[in-house]
Each structure stands twice: as structure tokens, then as C-alpha cells.
PDB file of C-alpha atoms in Angstrom:
ATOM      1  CA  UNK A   1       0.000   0.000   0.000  1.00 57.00           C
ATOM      2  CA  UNK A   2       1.372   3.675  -1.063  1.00 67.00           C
ATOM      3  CA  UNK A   3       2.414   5.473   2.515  1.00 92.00           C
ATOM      4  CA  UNK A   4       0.353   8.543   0.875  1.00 96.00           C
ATOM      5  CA  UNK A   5      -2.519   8.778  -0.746  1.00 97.00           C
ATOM      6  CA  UNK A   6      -4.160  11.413  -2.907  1.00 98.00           C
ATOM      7  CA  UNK A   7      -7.848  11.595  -3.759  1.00 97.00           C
ATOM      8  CA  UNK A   8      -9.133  11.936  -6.593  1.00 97.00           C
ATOM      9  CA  UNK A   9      -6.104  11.571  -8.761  1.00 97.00           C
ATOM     10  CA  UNK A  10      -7.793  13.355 -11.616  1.00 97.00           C
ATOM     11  CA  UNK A  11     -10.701  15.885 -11.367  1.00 97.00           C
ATOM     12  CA  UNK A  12     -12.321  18.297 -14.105  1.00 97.00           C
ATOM     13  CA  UNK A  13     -14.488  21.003 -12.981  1.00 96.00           C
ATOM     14  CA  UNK A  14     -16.037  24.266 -13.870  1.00 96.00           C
ATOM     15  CA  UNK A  15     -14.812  28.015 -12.624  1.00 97.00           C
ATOM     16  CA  UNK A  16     -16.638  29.122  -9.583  1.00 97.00           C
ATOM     17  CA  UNK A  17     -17.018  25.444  -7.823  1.00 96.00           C
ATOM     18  CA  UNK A  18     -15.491  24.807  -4.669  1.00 96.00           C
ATOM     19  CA  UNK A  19     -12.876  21.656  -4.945  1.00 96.00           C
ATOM     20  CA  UNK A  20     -11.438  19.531  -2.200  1.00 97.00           C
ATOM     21  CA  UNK A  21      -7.942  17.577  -2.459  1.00 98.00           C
ATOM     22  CA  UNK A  22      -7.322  15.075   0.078  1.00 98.00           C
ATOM     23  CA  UNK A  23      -3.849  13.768   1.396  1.00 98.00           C
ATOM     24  CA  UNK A  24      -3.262  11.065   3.961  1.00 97.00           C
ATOM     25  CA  UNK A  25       0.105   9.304   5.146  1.00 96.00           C
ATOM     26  CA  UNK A  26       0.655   6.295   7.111  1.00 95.00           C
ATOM     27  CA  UNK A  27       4.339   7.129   7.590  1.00 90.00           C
ATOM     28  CA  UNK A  28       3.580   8.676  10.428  1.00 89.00           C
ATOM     29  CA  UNK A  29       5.495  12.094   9.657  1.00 89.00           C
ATOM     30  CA  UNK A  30       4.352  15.254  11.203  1.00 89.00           C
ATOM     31  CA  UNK A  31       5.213  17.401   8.245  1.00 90.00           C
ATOM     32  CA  UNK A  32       2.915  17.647   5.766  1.00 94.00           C
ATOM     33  CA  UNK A  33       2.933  19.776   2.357  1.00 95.00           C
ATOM     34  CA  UNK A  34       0.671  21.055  -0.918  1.00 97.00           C
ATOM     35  CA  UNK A  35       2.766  21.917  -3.851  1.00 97.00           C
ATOM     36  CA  UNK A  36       1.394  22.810  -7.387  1.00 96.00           C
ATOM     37  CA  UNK A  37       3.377  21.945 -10.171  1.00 95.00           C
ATOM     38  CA  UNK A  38       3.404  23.765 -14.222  1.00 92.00           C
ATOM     39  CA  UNK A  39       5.302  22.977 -16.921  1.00 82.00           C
ATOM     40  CA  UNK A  40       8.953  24.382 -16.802  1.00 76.00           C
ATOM     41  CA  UNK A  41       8.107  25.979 -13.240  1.00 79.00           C
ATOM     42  CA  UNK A  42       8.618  23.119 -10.896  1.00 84.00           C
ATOM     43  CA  UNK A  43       6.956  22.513  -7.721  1.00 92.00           C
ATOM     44  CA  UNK A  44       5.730  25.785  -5.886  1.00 93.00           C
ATOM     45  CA  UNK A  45       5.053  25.373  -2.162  1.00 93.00           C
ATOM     46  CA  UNK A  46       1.315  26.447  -1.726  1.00 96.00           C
ATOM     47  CA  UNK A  47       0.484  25.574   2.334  1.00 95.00           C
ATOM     48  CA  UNK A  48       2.581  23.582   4.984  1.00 93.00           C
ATOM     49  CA  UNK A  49       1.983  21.808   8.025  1.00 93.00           C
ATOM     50  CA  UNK A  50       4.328  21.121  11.119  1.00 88.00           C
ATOM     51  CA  UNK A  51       1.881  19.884  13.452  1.00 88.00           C
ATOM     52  CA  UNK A  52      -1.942  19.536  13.700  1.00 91.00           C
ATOM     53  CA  UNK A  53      -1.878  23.471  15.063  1.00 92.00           C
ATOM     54  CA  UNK A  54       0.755  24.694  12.948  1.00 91.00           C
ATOM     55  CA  UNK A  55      -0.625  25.640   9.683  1.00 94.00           C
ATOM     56  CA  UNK A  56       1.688  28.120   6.919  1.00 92.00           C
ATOM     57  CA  UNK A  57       1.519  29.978   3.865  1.00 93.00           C
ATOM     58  CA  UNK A  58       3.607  28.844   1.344  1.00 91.00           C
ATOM     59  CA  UNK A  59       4.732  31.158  -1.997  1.00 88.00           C
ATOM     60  CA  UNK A  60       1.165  31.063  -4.031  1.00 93.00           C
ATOM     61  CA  UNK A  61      -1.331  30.738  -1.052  1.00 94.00           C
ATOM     62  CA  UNK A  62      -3.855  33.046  -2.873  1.00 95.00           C
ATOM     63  CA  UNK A  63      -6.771  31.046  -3.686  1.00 95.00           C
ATOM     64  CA  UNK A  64      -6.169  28.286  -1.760  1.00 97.00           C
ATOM     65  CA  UNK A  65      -6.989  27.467   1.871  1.00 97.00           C
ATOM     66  CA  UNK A  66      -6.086  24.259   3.997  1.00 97.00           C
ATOM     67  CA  UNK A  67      -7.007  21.749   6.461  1.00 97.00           C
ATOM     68  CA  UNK A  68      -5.135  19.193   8.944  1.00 96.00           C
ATOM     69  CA  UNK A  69      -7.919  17.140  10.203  1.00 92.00           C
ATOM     70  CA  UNK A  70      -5.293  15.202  11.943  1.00 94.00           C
ATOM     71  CA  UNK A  71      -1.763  14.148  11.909  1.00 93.00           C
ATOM     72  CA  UNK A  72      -2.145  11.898   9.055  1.00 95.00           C
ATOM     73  CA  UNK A  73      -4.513  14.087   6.903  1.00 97.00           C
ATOM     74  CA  UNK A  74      -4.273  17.134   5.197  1.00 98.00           C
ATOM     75  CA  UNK A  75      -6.548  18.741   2.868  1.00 98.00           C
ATOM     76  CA  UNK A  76      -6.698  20.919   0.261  1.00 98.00           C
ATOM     77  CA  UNK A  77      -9.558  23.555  -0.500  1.00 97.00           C
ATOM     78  CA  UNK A  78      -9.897  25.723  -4.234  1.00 96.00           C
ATOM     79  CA  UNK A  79     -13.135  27.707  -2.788  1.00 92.00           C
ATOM     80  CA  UNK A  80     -13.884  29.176  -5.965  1.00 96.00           C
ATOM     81  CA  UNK A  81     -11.961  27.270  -8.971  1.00 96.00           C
ATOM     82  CA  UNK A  82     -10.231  29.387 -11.574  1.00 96.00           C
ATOM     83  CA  UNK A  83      -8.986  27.919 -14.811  1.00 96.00           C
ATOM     84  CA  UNK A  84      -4.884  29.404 -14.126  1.00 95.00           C
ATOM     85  CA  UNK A  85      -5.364  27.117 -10.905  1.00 97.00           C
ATOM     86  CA  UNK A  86      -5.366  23.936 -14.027  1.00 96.00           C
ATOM     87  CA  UNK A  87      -2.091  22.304 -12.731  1.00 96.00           C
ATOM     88  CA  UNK A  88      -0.499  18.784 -11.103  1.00 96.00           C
ATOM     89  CA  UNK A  89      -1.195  18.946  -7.358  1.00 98.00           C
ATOM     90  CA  UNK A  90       1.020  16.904  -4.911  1.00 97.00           C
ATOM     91  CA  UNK A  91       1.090  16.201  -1.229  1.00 97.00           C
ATOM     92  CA  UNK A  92       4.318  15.761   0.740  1.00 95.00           C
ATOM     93  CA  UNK A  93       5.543  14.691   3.971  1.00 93.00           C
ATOM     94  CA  UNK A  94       8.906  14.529   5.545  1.00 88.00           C
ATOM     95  CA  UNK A  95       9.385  13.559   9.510  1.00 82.00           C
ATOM     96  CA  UNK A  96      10.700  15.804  12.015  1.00 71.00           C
ATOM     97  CA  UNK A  97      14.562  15.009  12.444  1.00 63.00           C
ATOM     98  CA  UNK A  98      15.528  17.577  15.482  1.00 53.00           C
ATOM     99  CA  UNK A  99      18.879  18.284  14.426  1.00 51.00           C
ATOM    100  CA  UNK A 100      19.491  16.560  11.289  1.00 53.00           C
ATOM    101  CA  UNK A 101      20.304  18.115   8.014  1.00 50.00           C
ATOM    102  CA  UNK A 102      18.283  15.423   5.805  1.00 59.00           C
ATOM    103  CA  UNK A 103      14.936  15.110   6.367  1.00 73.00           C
ATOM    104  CA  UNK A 104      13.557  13.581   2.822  1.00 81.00           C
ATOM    105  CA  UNK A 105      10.305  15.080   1.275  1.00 88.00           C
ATOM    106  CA  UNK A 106       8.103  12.005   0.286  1.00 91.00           C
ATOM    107  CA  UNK A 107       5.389  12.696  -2.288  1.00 95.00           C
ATOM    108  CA  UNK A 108       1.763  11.139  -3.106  1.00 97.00           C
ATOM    109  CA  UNK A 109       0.952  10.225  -6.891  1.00 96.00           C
ATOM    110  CA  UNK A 110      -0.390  13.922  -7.421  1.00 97.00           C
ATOM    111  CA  UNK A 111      -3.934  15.053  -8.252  1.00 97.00           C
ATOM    112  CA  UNK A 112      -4.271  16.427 -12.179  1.00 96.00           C
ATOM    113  CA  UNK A 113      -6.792  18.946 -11.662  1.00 97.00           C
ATOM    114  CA  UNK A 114      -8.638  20.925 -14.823  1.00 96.00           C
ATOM    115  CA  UNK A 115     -10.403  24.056 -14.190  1.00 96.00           C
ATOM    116  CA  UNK A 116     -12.354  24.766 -17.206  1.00 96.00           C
TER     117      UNK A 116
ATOM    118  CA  UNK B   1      16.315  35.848  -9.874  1.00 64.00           C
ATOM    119  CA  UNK B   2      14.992  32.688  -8.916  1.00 73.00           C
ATOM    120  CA  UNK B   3      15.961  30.962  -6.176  1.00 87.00           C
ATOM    121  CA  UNK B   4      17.454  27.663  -7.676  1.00 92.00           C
ATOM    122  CA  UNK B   5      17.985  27.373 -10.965  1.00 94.00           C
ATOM    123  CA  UNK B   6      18.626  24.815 -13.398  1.00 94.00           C
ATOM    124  CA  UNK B   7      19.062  24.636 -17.111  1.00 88.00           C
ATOM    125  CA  UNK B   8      15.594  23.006 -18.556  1.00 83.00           C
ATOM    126  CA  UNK B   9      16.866  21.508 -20.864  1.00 86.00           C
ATOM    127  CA  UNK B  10      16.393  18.380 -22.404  1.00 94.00           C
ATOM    128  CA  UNK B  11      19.568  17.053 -21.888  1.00 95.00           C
ATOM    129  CA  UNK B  12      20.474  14.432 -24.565  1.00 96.00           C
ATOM    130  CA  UNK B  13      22.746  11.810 -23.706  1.00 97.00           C
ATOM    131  CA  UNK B  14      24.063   8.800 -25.437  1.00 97.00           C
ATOM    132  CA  UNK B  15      23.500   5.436 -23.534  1.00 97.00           C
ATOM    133  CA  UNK B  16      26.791   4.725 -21.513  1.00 97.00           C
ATOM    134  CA  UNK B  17      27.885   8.566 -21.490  1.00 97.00           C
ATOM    135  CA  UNK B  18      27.939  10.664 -18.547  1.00 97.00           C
ATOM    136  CA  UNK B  19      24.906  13.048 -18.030  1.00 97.00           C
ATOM    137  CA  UNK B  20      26.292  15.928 -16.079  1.00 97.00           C
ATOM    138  CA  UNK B  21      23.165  18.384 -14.325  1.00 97.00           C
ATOM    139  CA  UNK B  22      23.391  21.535 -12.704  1.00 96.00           C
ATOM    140  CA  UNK B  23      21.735  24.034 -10.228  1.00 96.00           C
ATOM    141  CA  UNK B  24      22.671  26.881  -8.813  1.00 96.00           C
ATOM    142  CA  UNK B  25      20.971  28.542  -5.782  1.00 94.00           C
ATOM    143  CA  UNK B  26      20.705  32.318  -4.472  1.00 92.00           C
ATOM    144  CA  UNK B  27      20.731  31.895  -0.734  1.00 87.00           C
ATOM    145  CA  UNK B  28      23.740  31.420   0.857  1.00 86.00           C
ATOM    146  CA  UNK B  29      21.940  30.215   4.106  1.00 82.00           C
ATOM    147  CA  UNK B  30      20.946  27.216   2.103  1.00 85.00           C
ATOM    148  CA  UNK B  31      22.250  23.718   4.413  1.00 84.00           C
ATOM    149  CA  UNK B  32      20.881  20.586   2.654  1.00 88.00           C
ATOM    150  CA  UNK B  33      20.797  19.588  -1.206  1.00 93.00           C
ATOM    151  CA  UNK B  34      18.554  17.238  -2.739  1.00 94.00           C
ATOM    152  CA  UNK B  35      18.121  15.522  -6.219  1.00 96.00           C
ATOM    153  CA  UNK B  36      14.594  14.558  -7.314  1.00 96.00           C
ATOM    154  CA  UNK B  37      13.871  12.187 -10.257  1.00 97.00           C
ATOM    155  CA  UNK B  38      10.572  12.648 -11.767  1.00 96.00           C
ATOM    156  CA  UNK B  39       9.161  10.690 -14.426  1.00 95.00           C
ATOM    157  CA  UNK B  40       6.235  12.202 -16.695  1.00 91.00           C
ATOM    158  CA  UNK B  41       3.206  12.192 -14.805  1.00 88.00           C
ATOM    159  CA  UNK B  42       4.404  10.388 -11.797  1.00 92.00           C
ATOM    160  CA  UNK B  43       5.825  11.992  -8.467  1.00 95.00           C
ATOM    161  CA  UNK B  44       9.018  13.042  -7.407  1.00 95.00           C
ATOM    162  CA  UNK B  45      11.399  10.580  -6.091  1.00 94.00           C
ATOM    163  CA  UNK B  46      14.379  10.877  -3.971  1.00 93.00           C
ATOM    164  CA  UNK B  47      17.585  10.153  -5.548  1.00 93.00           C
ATOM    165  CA  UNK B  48      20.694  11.877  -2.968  1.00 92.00           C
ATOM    166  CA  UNK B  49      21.462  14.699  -0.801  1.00 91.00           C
ATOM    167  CA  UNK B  50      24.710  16.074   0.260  1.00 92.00           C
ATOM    168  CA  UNK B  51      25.324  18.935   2.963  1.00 88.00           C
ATOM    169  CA  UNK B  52      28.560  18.893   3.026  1.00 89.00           C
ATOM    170  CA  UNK B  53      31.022  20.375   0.215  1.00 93.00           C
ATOM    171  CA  UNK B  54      32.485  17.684  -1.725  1.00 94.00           C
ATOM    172  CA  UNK B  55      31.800  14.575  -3.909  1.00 95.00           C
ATOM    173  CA  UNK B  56      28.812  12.126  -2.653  1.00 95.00           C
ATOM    174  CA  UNK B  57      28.409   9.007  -4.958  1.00 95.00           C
ATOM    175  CA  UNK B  58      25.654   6.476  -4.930  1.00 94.00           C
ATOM    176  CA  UNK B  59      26.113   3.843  -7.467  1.00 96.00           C
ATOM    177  CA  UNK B  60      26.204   5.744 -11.006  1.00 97.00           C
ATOM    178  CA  UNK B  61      24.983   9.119  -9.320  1.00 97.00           C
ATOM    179  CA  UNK B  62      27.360  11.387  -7.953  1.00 97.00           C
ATOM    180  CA  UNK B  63      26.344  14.806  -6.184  1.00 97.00           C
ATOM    181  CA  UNK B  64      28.964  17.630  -6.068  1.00 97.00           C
ATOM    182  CA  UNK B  65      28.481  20.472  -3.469  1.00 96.00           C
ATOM    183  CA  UNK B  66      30.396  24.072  -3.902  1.00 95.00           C
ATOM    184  CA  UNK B  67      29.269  26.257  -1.175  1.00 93.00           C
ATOM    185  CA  UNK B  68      31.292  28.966  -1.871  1.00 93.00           C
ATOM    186  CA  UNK B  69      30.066  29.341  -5.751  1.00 94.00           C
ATOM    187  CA  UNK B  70      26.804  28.565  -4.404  1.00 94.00           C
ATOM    188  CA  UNK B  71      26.217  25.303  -6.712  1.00 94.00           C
ATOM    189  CA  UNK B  72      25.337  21.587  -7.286  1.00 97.00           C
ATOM    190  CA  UNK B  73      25.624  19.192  -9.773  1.00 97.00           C
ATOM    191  CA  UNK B  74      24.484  15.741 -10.243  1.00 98.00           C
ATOM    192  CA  UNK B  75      26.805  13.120 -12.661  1.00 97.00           C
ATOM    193  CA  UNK B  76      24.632  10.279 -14.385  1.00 97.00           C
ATOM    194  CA  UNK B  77      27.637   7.615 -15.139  1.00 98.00           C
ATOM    195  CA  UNK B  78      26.936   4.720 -17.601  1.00 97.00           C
ATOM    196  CA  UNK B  79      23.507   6.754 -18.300  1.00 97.00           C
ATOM    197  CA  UNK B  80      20.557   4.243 -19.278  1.00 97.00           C
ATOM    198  CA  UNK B  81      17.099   5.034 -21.215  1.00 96.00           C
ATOM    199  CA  UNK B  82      15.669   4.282 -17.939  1.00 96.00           C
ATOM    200  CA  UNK B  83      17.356   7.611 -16.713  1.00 97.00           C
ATOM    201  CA  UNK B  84      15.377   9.688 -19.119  1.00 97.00           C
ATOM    202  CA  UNK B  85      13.230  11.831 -16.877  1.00 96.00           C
ATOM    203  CA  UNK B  86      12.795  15.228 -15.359  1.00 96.00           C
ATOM    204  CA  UNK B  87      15.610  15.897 -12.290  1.00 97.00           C
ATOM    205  CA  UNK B  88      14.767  18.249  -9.711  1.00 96.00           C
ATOM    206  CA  UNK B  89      17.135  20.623  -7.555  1.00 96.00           C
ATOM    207  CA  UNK B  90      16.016  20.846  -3.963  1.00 93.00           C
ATOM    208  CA  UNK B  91      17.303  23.304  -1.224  1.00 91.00           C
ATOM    209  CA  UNK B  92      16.667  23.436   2.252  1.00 86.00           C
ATOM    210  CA  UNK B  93      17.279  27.093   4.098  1.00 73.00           C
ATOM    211  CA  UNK B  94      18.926  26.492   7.898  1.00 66.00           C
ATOM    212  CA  UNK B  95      16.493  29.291   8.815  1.00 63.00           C
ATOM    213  CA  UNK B  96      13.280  27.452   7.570  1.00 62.00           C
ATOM    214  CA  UNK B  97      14.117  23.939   8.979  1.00 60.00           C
ATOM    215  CA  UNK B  98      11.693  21.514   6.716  1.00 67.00           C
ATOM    216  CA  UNK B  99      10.664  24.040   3.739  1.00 79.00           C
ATOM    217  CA  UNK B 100      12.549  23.166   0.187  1.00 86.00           C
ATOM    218  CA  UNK B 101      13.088  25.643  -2.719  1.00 89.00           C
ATOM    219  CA  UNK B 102      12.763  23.467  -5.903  1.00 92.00           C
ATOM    220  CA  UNK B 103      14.204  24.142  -9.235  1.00 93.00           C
ATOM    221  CA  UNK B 104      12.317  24.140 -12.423  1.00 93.00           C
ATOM    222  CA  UNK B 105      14.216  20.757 -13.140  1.00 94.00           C
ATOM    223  CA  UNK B 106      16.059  19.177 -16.270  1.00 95.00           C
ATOM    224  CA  UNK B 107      15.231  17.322 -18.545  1.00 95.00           C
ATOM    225  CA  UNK B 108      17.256  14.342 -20.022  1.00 97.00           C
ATOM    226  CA  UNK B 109      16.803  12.459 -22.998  1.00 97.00           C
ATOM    227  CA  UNK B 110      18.894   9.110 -23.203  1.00 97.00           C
ATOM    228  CA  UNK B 111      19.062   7.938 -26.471  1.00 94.00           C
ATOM    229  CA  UNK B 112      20.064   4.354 -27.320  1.00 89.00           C
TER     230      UNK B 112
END
């Protein structure tokens, strides 16, 4: 079984509905990430998560809100869908290493959303 | 200027060369390095880091650190068509302890 999960791995919708990504890891980690990926701009950090209360804003938040429903889930909300917002979605998790310089990023499969 | 930066590419590379990547990064507070192998469609996979300046090899992949010119490379020896994919720069900041910077990534073509 993959140690995270993303649901639905494809979705097509219209501009103006509200979408929901969903993310959940049995590794256990308490670090959990959205990133949005585009051709020839690479993964773009949208929200993270250190903990179940620690909730950030990543570079292109706008749009976009989160939830962490618990340690292992982590959601992903487009309130009103835009068609620039068309991109590969991926969750991420790495564990908390106190003190370590390598703490590996592991990702889900990635949600292809269309916003039409 | 972006933060990390790498050449897009595509990279092509006869079977058995060496495929030689780079990425340079803007912050100098930057600690950890990380190479990324994504294939079309699918999700990034770890392939090395390195943290300290210097030569780190794993089996045909080598990562090189400079520090002070503020770049790292990744060597692809005895390249295979199973290498062709996208590979993605990674930097961790000291100051932002679990955030990476990713690069826009390279991509290499092996050809038979």
C-alpha cells in the first residue's frame, strides 16, 4: 500500500465550484505539504503543516486554503476554482529530524486537476 | 532571480555517457541539497542529498556540493534510457528547517 494517498487523482471542474484535495500518510510524519506543479516551473510550495496546530503559507497561497484534520490528513480547499489554478497537485511529507540536516520530502501520486 | 535554478533543458545523452546536471541557488543560508527524479506524470522521487562540500556518490549518481560558488551538480555515469526523466534541484534554508526551494528541473533524454 502507497504510505500517501491522494484523492481523486484526476478531477475536471467548472470556474466558480469549490474543490477539495485530500492527502493522507501512514508514515507517520508530522510534516505535511501542498505543492502545485506547471510545466517548466517546478513545484511551488502552496500551504505547509508542522503539526496539527501549525498551519503556513507557502509562496502562491492566494486562492487556496487548507485543512489538517489530523496528523495523518491534510486537505486541500480551491473555494472558488479558476482555470490558471489547471495544474499537477502533490502532497508531501517529511518527519521531524531535530537536528538533522536530511529530512527527505516524500510525495503522493499527485492530483491532475482541470479548471475549465 | 529565482531561487534555484537549473538549465531546462532536455539534456540528450548517449547510452553509456555521462549526463552531467546543474543548479545553482541564491541563498547562501541554504544547508541541505537534494536531487529529485521525476518521471512524466508520476511523483518526485528521492535520488541523494549532500550537505557537506564535496563529492557524494551512490552507485552511477554522484552529487557535487560548492558552497562557496553557491552550486550543485548531479553526474549520471553509464547513463541508461531508464534515466530519461525530469531531475529536480532541492534546497533546504537552515532558517526554515523543513521548507525546500525546488528548481524548475532538467530534462534528459537518453538515447540508445
Amino acid at each position: 500500500d502507497a504510505d500517501v494517498t491522494q484523492t481523486p487523482r484526476n478531477r475536471i471542474t467548472k470556474t466558480g465550484k469549490r474543490i477539495m484535495l485530500e492527502c493522507s500518510q501512514t508514515k507517520g510524519h508530522d510534516r505535511m505539504y501542498w505543492y502545485r506543479q506547471d510545466p517548466g516551473l517546478g513545484l511551488q510550495l502552496i500551504y505547509y503543516s508542522f503539526d496539527v496546530k501549525d498551519i503556513n503559507k507557502g509562496e502562491i497561497s492566494d486562492g487556496y486554503s487548507v485543512s489538517r484534520q489530523a496528523q495523518a490528513k491534510f486537505s486541500l480547499s480551491l473555494e472558488s476554482a479558476i482555470p490558471n489554478q489547471t495544474a499537477l497537485y502533490f502532497c508531501a511529507t517529511s518527519d521531524r529530524l531535530a537536528g538533522s540536516s536530511y529530512n527527505e520530502q516524500f510525495f503522493g501520486p499527485g492530483t491532475r486537476l482541470t479548471v475549465l | 532571480q529565482k531561487e534555484v535554478e537549473q538549465n531546462s533543458g532536455p539534456l540528450s545523452v548517449p547510452e553509456g555517457a555521462i549526463a552531467s546536471l546543474n543548479c545553482t541557488y541564491s541563498d547562501r543560508g541554504s544547508q541541505s541539497f537534494f536531487w529529485y527524479r521525476q518521471y512524466s506524470g508520476k511523483s518526485p522521487e528521492l535520488i541523494m542529498f549532500i550537505y557537506s562540500n564535496g563529492d557524494k556518490e551512490d552507485g552511477r549518481f554522484t552529487a557535487q556540493l560548492n558552497k562557496a560558488s553557491q552550486y550543485v551538480s548531479l553526474l549520471i555515469r553509464d547513463s541508461q534510457p531508464s534515466d530519461s526523466a525530469t531531475y529536480l534541484c532541492a534546497v533546504r534554508r537552515t532558517d526554515s528547517w523543513g521548507k525546500f526551494q525546488f528548481g524548475a528541473g532538467t530534462q534528459v533524454v537518453v538515447t540508445p
